[in-house]
């Protein structure tokens, strides 16, 4: 229920701001209003203390509110649109979860899709939407992988509506091609249906008006991901074994590149890399992910796969 | 204006009639009604009757210390199709005769905190109570009215636009009729029954 609790917290925070502003405006004459408003403020502060974010549940939860053409006030929503929008959001979450756990191939069935299942547990209005939650038979103590995936998917969709281009590019630096494809379908649906959207999960709360929907759809369409494995010649500058990060001097054309190290390499292996390979001519096998906007590369990220003796 | 029937969403409509919200004043929320009409429409359960007795008792007590002119807005789950725990009341009061400045007003209210302090009023009378001073600062009156109207004219959680009721405070006979319509309190009845088996 963490999303509902966040919405409740937002409401109470707004109420506290309104009452505090009223109290500041009161003069000595306003004894009647002061008595009531001070008591009201105290009640609201007690309420907010009970809604402590630290007490939010560890399971996944997201609220999707829709407005615009498919919605009639708080009364109803076109069933075909609602079904498609919820399905596409669920699909993004499934792919993010598979991507995070390293199992999302370039095509084919999304692995372990059952683990990503969200249930519609409530209708939220204002205007009209759905609360989608992870339903677990047993109480959880730790954050579930699905909660992490839902929060991640929400942050990603949030980035598509972000007005600042640079922030958007940073957010999609490591996006998976299939996640991007489904995000494109999601925003295309919004745009073509004339819908607006508010998305709330974790600490993310983003409203997409018509302009933001159009921006998100355009970005999702014009962005592509290119994944390749390449061999680069150069010298290892060093690795951070625990952080799984590397720095490699790849010659004058590429310069020094930095990135993550493949999780298949152990911390011990990386410690050995620092002993054996620093400042030694080597071939680095790296996975290169390029994010392109309208065909031009805007971000390039590297994952070190292996290091070996240079083939001359 | 009789109390309008609930909308499909189980709330009072924000306006009635074919002319929309721009129609006659009496067709718009807050609908001015009598205490008797409130009892006639909403005394549906024992809990609701207990709340209504608290409300009428509080009104009588306010009059008893001189606050006998003004009006109340009734809102919250009590005027919705729900099982309420209390009745939300914003009370717009003229100061009693003889109360000439803020110090006298503050003194009178301090001496009667059981009628003005929100937690006391909630515990004793089942009311979520707030008082606004019709003889106070005009800007404060506008600001607090705007706040409570904003809060009360939309349902929490979904922002559904809804209506509320307005009941004047001056007509004591209306309250007496309302109290009579409620009938004797079950607590008093059972106490009387215990004494005379």
Short mmCIF file of N, CA and C in Angstrom, two decimals, chain A residues 3 6-11 63-65 151 154-155 157-158 162 197-208:
data_model
loop_
_atom_site.label_atom_id
_atom_site.label_comp_id
_atom_site.label_asym_id
_atom_site.label_seq_id
_atom_site.Cartn_x
_atom_site.Cartn_y
_atom_site.Cartn_z
N UNK A 3 2.12 3.15 -2.27
CA UNK A 3 1.75 4.24 -3.17
C UNK A 3 0.58 5.03 -2.62
N UNK A 6 1.82 7.20 0.00
CA UNK A 6 2.51 8.38 -0.53
C UNK A 6 1.48 9.43 -0.95
N UNK A 7 0.42 9.00 -1.62
CA UNK A 7 -0.61 9.95 -2.04
C UNK A 7 -1.24 10.63 -0.82
N UNK A 8 -1.47 9.83 0.22
CA UNK A 8 -2.04 10.36 1.45
C UNK A 8 -1.06 11.36 2.09
N UNK A 9 0.21 11.00 2.09
CA UNK A 9 1.23 11.91 2.64
C UNK A 9 1.26 13.23 1.89
N UNK A 10 1.20 13.14 0.54
CA UNK A 10 1.21 14.36 -0.28
C UNK A 10 0.04 15.25 0.09
N UNK A 11 -1.12 14.62 0.27
CA UNK A 11 -2.33 15.36 0.61
C UNK A 11 -2.17 16.06 1.96
N UNK A 63 0.82 3.58 -8.88
CA UNK A 63 -0.50 4.09 -9.26
C UNK A 63 -0.39 4.81 -10.59
N UNK A 64 -1.29 4.47 -11.51
CA UNK A 64 -1.33 5.12 -12.82
C UNK A 64 -2.66 5.86 -12.92
N UNK A 65 -2.60 7.18 -13.06
CA UNK A 65 -3.80 7.99 -13.25
C UNK A 65 -3.84 8.44 -14.71
N UNK A 151 9.95 0.36 -9.32
CA UNK A 151 10.49 1.70 -9.06
C UNK A 151 11.44 2.12 -10.19
N UNK A 154 9.42 2.95 -13.30
CA UNK A 154 8.76 4.25 -13.12
C UNK A 154 9.75 5.38 -13.31
N UNK A 155 10.96 5.22 -12.77
CA UNK A 155 11.99 6.25 -12.95
C UNK A 155 12.33 6.43 -14.43
N UNK A 157 10.35 5.73 -17.09
CA UNK A 157 9.25 6.41 -17.79
C UNK A 157 9.26 7.89 -17.41
N UNK A 158 9.54 8.15 -16.15
CA UNK A 158 9.65 9.53 -15.66
C UNK A 158 10.67 10.31 -16.50
N UNK A 162 10.91 14.09 -18.72
CA UNK A 162 11.77 15.11 -18.11
C UNK A 162 12.10 16.21 -19.12
N UNK A 197 -1.26 11.52 -18.30
CA UNK A 197 -0.86 10.45 -17.37
C UNK A 197 -0.23 11.05 -16.13
N UNK A 198 -0.51 10.42 -15.00
CA UNK A 198 0.28 10.69 -13.78
C UNK A 198 0.73 9.34 -13.24
N UNK A 199 2.01 9.25 -12.95
CA UNK A 199 2.60 7.99 -12.54
C UNK A 199 3.23 8.16 -11.17
N UNK A 200 2.81 7.33 -10.22
CA UNK A 200 3.33 7.44 -8.86
C UNK A 200 3.84 6.08 -8.39
N UNK A 201 5.10 6.01 -8.02
CA UNK A 201 5.66 4.79 -7.43
C UNK A 201 6.93 5.16 -6.69
N UNK A 202 7.16 4.51 -5.56
CA UNK A 202 8.31 4.89 -4.75
C UNK A 202 8.22 6.36 -4.43
N UNK A 203 9.31 7.08 -4.67
CA UNK A 203 9.29 8.52 -4.43
C UNK A 203 9.08 9.31 -5.73
N UNK A 204 8.80 8.58 -6.81
CA UNK A 204 8.57 9.26 -8.10
C UNK A 204 7.11 9.64 -8.23
N UNK A 205 6.86 10.84 -8.66
CA UNK A 205 5.49 11.30 -8.91
C UNK A 205 5.57 12.25 -10.09
N UNK A 206 5.25 11.75 -11.28
CA UNK A 206 5.41 12.55 -12.49
C UNK A 206 4.07 12.68 -13.22
N UNK A 207 3.72 13.91 -13.54
CA UNK A 207 2.53 14.15 -14.36
C UNK A 207 2.95 14.43 -15.78
N UNK A 208 2.32 13.73 -16.72
CA UNK A 208 2.57 13.95 -18.14
C UNK A 208 1.34 14.63 -18.73
#
